[in-house]
Amino acid sequence: MSTTRKICARGLSSSSTIRNVLHHCGNHSKVQQQGRINSWQRMFSTLETLPPLIYASKHKGPIVDQLWTLRLQAKQKAAASPDPIDMKRPRPPSESMTKITYDFESDDFLKEQYRNPFGGLRFGKVLEDLDALAGNIAFSHVQDPTVNIVTASVDRIRLSGAVDMDRNQQLSGKVTFVGSSSMEIRMQCKGDGEDDPWMEAYFTFVAVDSTTK
């Protein structure tokens, strides 16, 4: 990892720290060093003022960004609602059903982001989308912005068959089981017009106490 990346990863924003790092980066004039210090300080100042959810989504793919934006909007809407949230009200799985579409047929930019060098699917990108989608589904079930919900485990991911990158893909999921403080979420992905999914995944989400974690 480069020195610059170490700074970003650790979140070090003080002038003295940045000067020390620049000293080890090589010989630079004082003007160059001060210019870089000013640039990095502006960057850190900007990051500190951004909401964590929005900042994090800026470094993810388009699907994750869209899902996190929708989740943030849903949380803001729920927080602004004057109606109390009835946590004891039964919620059917259909209430948490969420779907997204990979528009590979008309969006070449999106398709290239998900295509690997061999023409197949970059499944690592789909894994990112799965976690984001599961988070949206979990919030759709809880509907309380004060409850902290996190991924506890990825219980199972089943893959079958190859993915047609020239056909739109549909990723969907819903809550399938709820305990006292946890829930199971099942997600599937299949091509348009296909009956059988080529992927099925089960995630477990838990509610975390905001004080004790």
C-alpha atoms as an extended CHARMM CRD file, in Angstrom:
* protein
*
       213  EXT
         1         1  MET       CA              0.0000000000        0.0000000000        0.0000000000  PROA      1               0.0000000000
         2         2  SER       CA              1.3440000000        3.4140000000       -0.9280000000  PROA      2               0.0000000000
         3         3  THR       CA              1.9140000000        6.1410000000        1.6350000000  PROA      3               0.0000000000
         4         4  THR       CA             -0.9790000000        8.1900000000        0.3010000000  PROA      4               0.0000000000
         5         5  ARG       CA             -3.3410000000        5.2190000000        0.5760000000  PROA      5               0.0000000000
         6         6  LYS       CA             -2.2300000000        4.6330000000        4.1620000000  PROA      6               0.0000000000
         7         7  ILE       CA             -3.2120000000        8.1830000000        5.0350000000  PROA      7               0.0000000000
         8         8  CYS       CA             -6.6570000000        7.8090000000        3.4750000000  PROA      8               0.0000000000
         9         9  ALA       CA             -7.2470000000        4.4310000000        5.1260000000  PROA      9               0.0000000000
        10        10  ARG       CA             -6.2830000000        5.6430000000        8.5960000000  PROA      10              0.0000000000
        11        11  GLY       CA             -8.0800000000        8.9530000000        8.2870000000  PROA      11              0.0000000000
        12        12  LEU       CA             -5.0370000000       11.0110000000        9.3900000000  PROA      12              0.0000000000
        13        13  SER       CA             -5.7470000000       14.6440000000        8.7510000000  PROA      13              0.0000000000
        14        14  SER       CA             -3.3920000000       16.6770000000       10.9470000000  PROA      14              0.0000000000
        15        15  SER       CA             -0.8150000000       18.9290000000        9.2690000000  PROA      15              0.0000000000
        16        16  SER       CA              2.0500000000       17.4520000000       11.2840000000  PROA      16              0.0000000000
        17        17  THR       CA              1.1590000000       13.9120000000       10.2600000000  PROA      17              0.0000000000
        18        18  ILE       CA              0.8880000000       14.8500000000        6.5950000000  PROA      18              0.0000000000
        19        19  ARG       CA              4.2360000000       16.6800000000        6.7200000000  PROA      19              0.0000000000
        20        20  ASN       CA              5.8910000000       13.6230000000        8.2770000000  PROA      20              0.0000000000
        21        21  VAL       CA              4.5150000000       11.3970000000        5.5370000000  PROA      21              0.0000000000
        22        22  LEU       CA              5.6330000000       13.7810000000        2.8100000000  PROA      22              0.0000000000
        23        23  HSD       CA              9.0970000000       13.8340000000        4.3370000000  PROA      23              0.0000000000
        24        24  HSD       CA              9.3460000000       10.0850000000        3.7600000000  PROA      24              0.0000000000
        25        25  CYS       CA              7.8590000000       10.2500000000        0.2640000000  PROA      25              0.0000000000
        26        26  GLY       CA             10.9020000000       11.9120000000       -1.2430000000  PROA      26              0.0000000000
        27        27  ASN       CA             12.4670000000       15.2900000000       -1.7610000000  PROA      27              0.0000000000
        28        28  HSD       CA              9.9200000000       17.9860000000       -2.4620000000  PROA      28              0.0000000000
        29        29  SER       CA             10.1840000000       21.7480000000       -2.3480000000  PROA      29              0.0000000000
        30        30  LYS       CA              8.4200000000       23.5570000000        0.4690000000  PROA      30              0.0000000000
        31        31  VAL       CA              5.9570000000       24.9940000000       -2.0190000000  PROA      31              0.0000000000
        32        32  GLN       CA              5.1180000000       21.5070000000       -3.3400000000  PROA      32              0.0000000000
        33        33  GLN       CA              4.7570000000       20.1240000000        0.1680000000  PROA      33              0.0000000000
        34        34  GLN       CA              2.5150000000       22.9590000000        1.3190000000  PROA      34              0.0000000000
        35        35  GLY       CA              0.3860000000       22.5940000000       -1.8080000000  PROA      35              0.0000000000
        36        36  ARG       CA             -0.1440000000       18.8980000000       -1.1410000000  PROA      36              0.0000000000
        37        37  ILE       CA             -0.8710000000       19.5630000000        2.5350000000  PROA      37              0.0000000000
        38        38  ASN       CA             -3.5310000000       22.1280000000        1.6100000000  PROA      38              0.0000000000
        39        39  SER       CA             -5.0440000000       19.7310000000       -0.9450000000  PROA      39              0.0000000000
        40        40  TRP       CA             -5.2340000000       16.8120000000        1.5000000000  PROA      40              0.0000000000
        41        41  GLN       CA             -6.6400000000       18.9920000000        4.2720000000  PROA      41              0.0000000000
        42        42  ARG       CA             -9.4200000000       20.1630000000        1.9450000000  PROA      42              0.0000000000
        43        43  MET       CA            -10.1430000000       16.5350000000        1.0700000000  PROA      43              0.0000000000
        44        44  PHE       CA            -10.3100000000       15.4410000000        4.7110000000  PROA      44              0.0000000000
        45        45  SER       CA            -12.4650000000       18.4320000000        5.6090000000  PROA      45              0.0000000000
        46        46  THR       CA            -14.9070000000       17.4880000000        2.8500000000  PROA      46              0.0000000000
        47        47  LEU       CA            -15.0460000000       13.8490000000        3.9400000000  PROA      47              0.0000000000
        48        48  GLU       CA            -15.7850000000       14.8020000000        7.5290000000  PROA      48              0.0000000000
        49        49  THR       CA            -18.8440000000       16.8280000000        6.5160000000  PROA      49              0.0000000000
        50        50  LEU       CA            -20.4010000000       14.1310000000        4.3370000000  PROA      50              0.0000000000
        51        51  PRO       CA            -22.9580000000       11.7350000000        5.8520000000  PROA      51              0.0000000000
        52        52  PRO       CA            -21.2080000000        8.3400000000        6.2740000000  PROA      52              0.0000000000
        53        53  LEU       CA            -23.7630000000        6.4980000000        4.1280000000  PROA      53              0.0000000000
        54        54  ILE       CA            -23.4000000000        8.8780000000        1.1840000000  PROA      54              0.0000000000
        55        55  TYR       CA            -19.6030000000        9.0080000000        1.4280000000  PROA      55              0.0000000000
        56        56  ALA       CA            -19.2980000000        5.2240000000        1.5240000000  PROA      56              0.0000000000
        57        57  SER       CA            -21.5700000000        4.7610000000       -1.4610000000  PROA      57              0.0000000000
        58        58  LYS       CA            -19.4320000000        7.1120000000       -3.5730000000  PROA      58              0.0000000000
        59        59  HSD       CA            -16.7540000000        4.4090000000       -3.7140000000  PROA      59              0.0000000000
        60        60  LYS       CA            -19.0550000000        1.5200000000       -4.6460000000  PROA      60              0.0000000000
        61        61  GLY       CA            -20.6460000000        0.3810000000       -7.8760000000  PROA      61              0.0000000000
        62        62  PRO       CA            -23.7720000000        1.9340000000       -9.4000000000  PROA      62              0.0000000000
        63        63  ILE       CA            -26.1340000000       -0.7040000000       -7.9790000000  PROA      63              0.0000000000
        64        64  VAL       CA            -24.7620000000       -0.3540000000       -4.4400000000  PROA      64              0.0000000000
        65        65  ASP       CA            -24.8890000000        3.4170000000       -4.7480000000  PROA      65              0.0000000000
        66        66  GLN       CA            -28.5200000000        3.2730000000       -5.8370000000  PROA      66              0.0000000000
        67        67  LEU       CA            -29.4740000000        0.8640000000       -3.0390000000  PROA      67              0.0000000000
        68        68  TRP       CA            -27.7490000000        2.8830000000       -0.3310000000  PROA      68              0.0000000000
        69        69  THR       CA            -29.3340000000        6.0910000000       -1.5960000000  PROA      69              0.0000000000
        70        70  LEU       CA            -32.7830000000        4.4850000000       -1.4820000000  PROA      70              0.0000000000
        71        71  ARG       CA            -32.1170000000        3.1790000000        2.0260000000  PROA      71              0.0000000000
        72        72  LEU       CA            -31.0040000000        6.6060000000        3.2150000000  PROA      72              0.0000000000
        73        73  GLN       CA            -34.1210000000        8.1910000000        1.7450000000  PROA      73              0.0000000000
        74        74  ALA       CA            -36.3180000000        5.5490000000        3.4150000000  PROA      74              0.0000000000
        75        75  LYS       CA            -34.6400000000        6.1860000000        6.7760000000  PROA      75              0.0000000000
        76        76  GLN       CA            -35.0740000000        9.9370000000        6.4490000000  PROA      76              0.0000000000
        77        77  LYS       CA            -38.7410000000        9.4990000000        5.5230000000  PROA      77              0.0000000000
        78        78  ALA       CA            -39.3440000000        7.1690000000        8.4700000000  PROA      78              0.0000000000
        79        79  ALA       CA            -37.5570000000        9.5370000000       10.8620000000  PROA      79              0.0000000000
        80        80  ALA       CA            -39.6670000000       12.4730000000        9.6830000000  PROA      80              0.0000000000
        81        81  SER       CA            -42.9660000000       10.5900000000        9.9880000000  PROA      81              0.0000000000
        82        82  PRO       CA            -45.0830000000       11.6090000000       13.0070000000  PROA      82              0.0000000000
        83        83  ASP       CA            -46.6910000000        8.1580000000       13.1900000000  PROA      83              0.0000000000
        84        84  PRO       CA            -45.1180000000        5.7560000000       15.7240000000  PROA      84              0.0000000000
        85        85  ILE       CA            -43.6950000000        2.4900000000       14.4010000000  PROA      85              0.0000000000
        86        86  ASP       CA            -45.5160000000       -0.5920000000       15.6320000000  PROA      86              0.0000000000
        87        87  MET       CA            -42.7320000000       -3.1520000000       16.0760000000  PROA      87              0.0000000000
        88        88  LYS       CA            -45.2570000000       -5.8250000000       17.0950000000  PROA      88              0.0000000000
        89        89  ARG       CA            -47.2660000000       -5.6260000000       13.8760000000  PROA      89              0.0000000000
        90        90  PRO       CA            -46.8890000000       -8.7950000000       11.7870000000  PROA      90              0.0000000000
        91        91  ARG       CA            -45.1160000000       -8.1300000000        8.5060000000  PROA      91              0.0000000000
        92        92  PRO       CA            -45.5430000000      -10.5710000000        5.5990000000  PROA      92              0.0000000000
        93        93  PRO       CA            -42.5020000000      -11.4110000000        3.4250000000  PROA      93              0.0000000000
        94        94  SER       CA            -44.0960000000       -9.5320000000        0.5250000000  PROA      94              0.0000000000
        95        95  GLU       CA            -43.7250000000       -6.2890000000        2.4790000000  PROA      95              0.0000000000
        96        96  SER       CA            -39.9250000000       -6.5600000000        2.3740000000  PROA      96              0.0000000000
        97        97  MET       CA            -39.6980000000       -7.8320000000       -1.2170000000  PROA      97              0.0000000000
        98        98  THR       CA            -37.1330000000       -5.7650000000       -3.1140000000  PROA      98              0.0000000000
        99        99  LYS       CA            -36.0190000000       -6.1020000000       -6.7410000000  PROA      99              0.0000000000
       100       100  ILE       CA            -33.2960000000       -4.5580000000       -8.8590000000  PROA      100             0.0000000000
       101       101  THR       CA            -32.4890000000       -4.9810000000      -12.5410000000  PROA      101             0.0000000000
       102       102  TYR       CA            -29.0960000000       -5.2830000000      -14.2080000000  PROA      102             0.0000000000
       103       103  ASP       CA            -29.8690000000       -3.5810000000      -17.5150000000  PROA      103             0.0000000000
       104       104  PHE       CA            -27.1100000000       -5.3040000000      -19.4790000000  PROA      104             0.0000000000
       105       105  GLU       CA            -29.0480000000       -5.1660000000      -22.7490000000  PROA      105             0.0000000000
       106       106  SER       CA            -29.0590000000       -1.3740000000      -23.0920000000  PROA      106             0.0000000000
       107       107  ASP       CA            -26.4380000000       -0.1350000000      -20.6030000000  PROA      107             0.0000000000
       108       108  ASP       CA            -23.0280000000       -1.0240000000      -22.0240000000  PROA      108             0.0000000000
       109       109  PHE       CA            -21.1970000000        0.8520000000      -19.2660000000  PROA      109             0.0000000000
       110       110  LEU       CA            -22.9320000000       -1.2040000000      -16.5710000000  PROA      110             0.0000000000
       111       111  LYS       CA            -22.2740000000       -4.4280000000      -18.4660000000  PROA      111             0.0000000000
       112       112  GLU       CA            -18.5600000000       -3.6810000000      -18.7460000000  PROA      112             0.0000000000
       113       113  GLN       CA            -18.3560000000       -3.0370000000      -15.0170000000  PROA      113             0.0000000000
       114       114  TYR       CA            -19.7280000000       -6.5150000000      -14.3440000000  PROA      114             0.0000000000
       115       115  ARG       CA            -17.9080000000       -8.3500000000      -17.1290000000  PROA      115             0.0000000000
       116       116  ASN       CA            -14.6440000000      -10.1290000000      -16.3100000000  PROA      116             0.0000000000
       117       117  PRO       CA            -11.7150000000      -10.3460000000      -18.7870000000  PROA      117             0.0000000000
       118       118  PHE       CA            -13.0520000000      -13.6750000000      -20.0660000000  PROA      118             0.0000000000
       119       119  GLY       CA            -16.5010000000      -12.3310000000      -20.9220000000  PROA      119             0.0000000000
       120       120  GLY       CA            -18.2440000000      -13.8020000000      -17.9080000000  PROA      120             0.0000000000
       121       121  LEU       CA            -19.6920000000      -12.2450000000      -14.7720000000  PROA      121             0.0000000000
       122       122  ARG       CA            -17.5140000000      -10.6250000000      -12.1000000000  PROA      122             0.0000000000
       123       123  PHE       CA            -19.1880000000      -12.3000000000       -9.1560000000  PROA      123             0.0000000000
       124       124  GLY       CA            -17.3380000000      -10.1310000000       -6.6420000000  PROA      124             0.0000000000
       125       125  LYS       CA            -19.4320000000       -7.1870000000       -7.8490000000  PROA      125             0.0000000000
       126       126  VAL       CA            -22.5960000000       -9.1880000000       -7.2810000000  PROA      126             0.0000000000
       127       127  LEU       CA            -21.4650000000      -10.0080000000       -3.7320000000  PROA      127             0.0000000000
       128       128  GLU       CA            -21.2800000000       -6.2790000000       -2.9980000000  PROA      128             0.0000000000
       129       129  ASP       CA            -24.7850000000       -5.8670000000       -4.3860000000  PROA      129             0.0000000000
       130       130  LEU       CA            -26.0850000000       -8.7810000000       -2.3050000000  PROA      130             0.0000000000
       131       131  ASP       CA            -24.9570000000       -7.2220000000        0.9550000000  PROA      131             0.0000000000
       132       132  ALA       CA            -26.4350000000       -3.8420000000        0.0040000000  PROA      132             0.0000000000
       133       133  LEU       CA            -29.7130000000       -5.3820000000       -1.1390000000  PROA      133             0.0000000000
       134       134  ALA       CA            -29.9730000000       -7.4520000000        2.0430000000  PROA      134             0.0000000000
       135       135  GLY       CA            -29.5370000000       -4.2720000000        4.0720000000  PROA      135             0.0000000000
       136       136  ASN       CA            -32.4060000000       -2.6100000000        2.2020000000  PROA      136             0.0000000000
       137       137  ILE       CA            -34.6070000000       -5.6670000000        2.7000000000  PROA      137             0.0000000000
       138       138  ALA       CA            -33.7950000000       -5.7660000000        6.4080000000  PROA      138             0.0000000000
       139       139  PHE       CA            -34.7320000000       -2.1130000000        6.8230000000  PROA      139             0.0000000000
       140       140  SER       CA            -37.9300000000       -2.6090000000        4.8200000000  PROA      140             0.0000000000
       141       141  HSD       CA            -38.9120000000       -5.2030000000        7.4060000000  PROA      141             0.0000000000
       142       142  VAL       CA            -37.8890000000       -3.2590000000       10.5330000000  PROA      142             0.0000000000
       143       143  GLN       CA            -38.8700000000        0.2110000000        9.2510000000  PROA      143             0.0000000000
       144       144  ASP       CA            -37.3140000000        1.8620000000       12.3280000000  PROA      144             0.0000000000
       145       145  PRO       CA            -34.3490000000        4.1780000000       11.5890000000  PROA      145             0.0000000000
       146       146  THR       CA            -33.2320000000        4.0230000000       15.2470000000  PROA      146             0.0000000000
       147       147  VAL       CA            -32.5410000000        0.2730000000       15.0400000000  PROA      147             0.0000000000
       148       148  ASN       CA            -28.9840000000       -0.6220000000       14.0220000000  PROA      148             0.0000000000
       149       149  ILE       CA            -29.0470000000       -3.6020000000       11.6410000000  PROA      149             0.0000000000
       150       150  VAL       CA            -25.8470000000       -5.3290000000       10.5270000000  PROA      150             0.0000000000
       151       151  THR       CA            -24.8500000000       -8.3810000000        8.5230000000  PROA      151             0.0000000000
       152       152  ALA       CA            -24.1800000000      -11.2620000000       10.9330000000  PROA      152             0.0000000000
       153       153  SER       CA            -23.3540000000      -13.9960000000        8.4300000000  PROA      153             0.0000000000
       154       154  VAL       CA            -23.5820000000      -15.2220000000        4.8760000000  PROA      154             0.0000000000
       155       155  ASP       CA            -25.1170000000      -18.6320000000        5.4260000000  PROA      155             0.0000000000
       156       156  ARG       CA            -25.1550000000      -20.0390000000        1.9150000000  PROA      156             0.0000000000
       157       157  ILE       CA            -24.6440000000      -19.0330000000       -1.7010000000  PROA      157             0.0000000000
       158       158  ARG       CA            -25.6040000000      -21.5040000000       -4.4030000000  PROA      158             0.0000000000
       159       159  LEU       CA            -24.5500000000      -21.0050000000       -8.0250000000  PROA      159             0.0000000000
       160       160  SER       CA            -25.7310000000      -22.9970000000      -11.0150000000  PROA      160             0.0000000000
       161       161  GLY       CA            -25.0730000000      -22.4350000000      -14.6940000000  PROA      161             0.0000000000
       162       162  ALA       CA            -23.4440000000      -19.6110000000      -16.6120000000  PROA      162             0.0000000000
       163       163  VAL       CA            -24.7360000000      -16.0370000000      -16.7300000000  PROA      163             0.0000000000
       164       164  ASP       CA            -25.7300000000      -14.5560000000      -20.0890000000  PROA      164             0.0000000000
       165       165  MET       CA            -24.1240000000      -11.0920000000      -20.0350000000  PROA      165             0.0000000000
       166       166  ASP       CA            -26.2090000000      -10.0280000000      -23.0510000000  PROA      166             0.0000000000
       167       167  ARG       CA            -29.4780000000      -10.5180000000      -21.1630000000  PROA      167             0.0000000000
       168       168  ASN       CA            -30.9180000000       -8.4010000000      -18.3430000000  PROA      168             0.0000000000
       169       169  GLN       CA            -30.6520000000       -9.9900000000      -14.9130000000  PROA      169             0.0000000000
       170       170  GLN       CA            -33.1300000000       -9.6530000000      -12.0660000000  PROA      170             0.0000000000
       171       171  LEU       CA            -31.9150000000       -9.6800000000       -8.4470000000  PROA      171             0.0000000000
       172       172  SER       CA            -34.6320000000       -9.9490000000       -5.8090000000  PROA      172             0.0000000000
       173       173  GLY       CA            -34.9950000000      -10.8700000000       -2.1680000000  PROA      173             0.0000000000
       174       174  LYS       CA            -37.2080000000      -10.8690000000        0.9090000000  PROA      174             0.0000000000
       175       175  VAL       CA            -37.2480000000      -11.7950000000        4.5860000000  PROA      175             0.0000000000
       176       176  THR       CA            -37.9700000000      -15.5050000000        5.0720000000  PROA      176             0.0000000000
       177       177  PHE       CA            -37.5290000000      -15.9290000000        8.8410000000  PROA      177             0.0000000000
       178       178  VAL       CA            -37.5410000000      -13.6110000000       11.8610000000  PROA      178             0.0000000000
       179       179  GLY       CA            -36.3160000000      -14.2810000000       15.3930000000  PROA      179             0.0000000000
       180       180  SER       CA            -36.3040000000      -12.0600000000       18.4720000000  PROA      180             0.0000000000
       181       181  SER       CA            -33.3560000000       -9.9800000000       17.2240000000  PROA      181             0.0000000000
       182       182  SER       CA            -32.3470000000      -11.5400000000       13.9100000000  PROA      182             0.0000000000
       183       183  MET       CA            -33.7680000000      -12.2560000000       10.4900000000  PROA      183             0.0000000000
       184       184  GLU       CA            -32.9780000000      -14.4890000000        7.5340000000  PROA      184             0.0000000000
       185       185  ILE       CA            -33.0080000000      -12.9720000000        4.0550000000  PROA      185             0.0000000000
       186       186  ARG       CA            -33.1540000000      -14.9900000000        0.8510000000  PROA      186             0.0000000000
       187       187  MET       CA            -32.0500000000      -13.4920000000       -2.4620000000  PROA      187             0.0000000000
       188       188  GLN       CA            -32.1480000000      -14.8720000000       -5.9790000000  PROA      188             0.0000000000
       189       189  CYS       CA            -30.8780000000      -13.7650000000       -9.3680000000  PROA      189             0.0000000000
       190       190  LYS       CA            -32.0790000000      -14.9370000000      -12.7670000000  PROA      190             0.0000000000
       191       191  GLY       CA            -32.1520000000      -13.7770000000      -16.3490000000  PROA      191             0.0000000000
       192       192  ASP       CA            -35.1870000000      -12.1090000000      -17.8890000000  PROA      192             0.0000000000
       193       193  GLY       CA            -37.6680000000      -14.7260000000      -19.0360000000  PROA      193             0.0000000000
       194       194  GLU       CA            -35.9780000000      -17.5350000000      -17.0950000000  PROA      194             0.0000000000
       195       195  ASP       CA            -37.8000000000      -19.5640000000      -14.4580000000  PROA      195             0.0000000000
       196       196  ASP       CA            -34.8810000000      -20.9460000000      -12.4860000000  PROA      196             0.0000000000
       197       197  PRO       CA            -32.4060000000      -18.6430000000      -10.7110000000  PROA      197             0.0000000000
       198       198  TRP       CA            -28.6950000000      -19.1470000000      -11.3240000000  PROA      198             0.0000000000
       199       199  MET       CA            -27.9420000000      -17.8400000000       -7.8410000000  PROA      199             0.0000000000
       200       200  GLU       CA            -29.5760000000      -18.2170000000       -4.4490000000  PROA      200             0.0000000000
       201       201  ALA       CA            -28.1360000000      -16.6620000000       -1.2940000000  PROA      201             0.0000000000
       202       202  TYR       CA            -29.0860000000      -16.5710000000        2.3800000000  PROA      202             0.0000000000
       203       203  PHE       CA            -27.9370000000      -13.7550000000        4.6740000000  PROA      203             0.0000000000
       204       204  THR       CA            -28.5480000000      -13.3140000000        8.3940000000  PROA      204             0.0000000000
       205       205  PHE       CA            -28.9920000000       -9.8140000000        9.7930000000  PROA      205             0.0000000000
       206       206  VAL       CA            -29.1150000000       -8.9090000000       13.4740000000  PROA      206             0.0000000000
       207       207  ALA       CA            -30.2090000000       -5.8590000000       15.4510000000  PROA      207             0.0000000000
       208       208  VAL       CA            -27.3060000000       -4.3840000000       17.4370000000  PROA      208             0.0000000000
       209       209  ASP       CA            -27.7150000000       -2.4450000000       20.6760000000  PROA      209             0.0000000000
       210       210  SER       CA            -26.6170000000        1.1360000000       20.0010000000  PROA      210             0.0000000000
       211       211  THR       CA            -24.8600000000        1.3500000000       23.3940000000  PROA      211             0.0000000000
       212       212  THR       CA            -23.2460000000       -2.0200000000       23.9790000000  PROA      212             0.0000000000
       213       213  LYS       CA            -22.7890000000       -2.9500000000       20.2870000000  PROA      213             0.0000000000
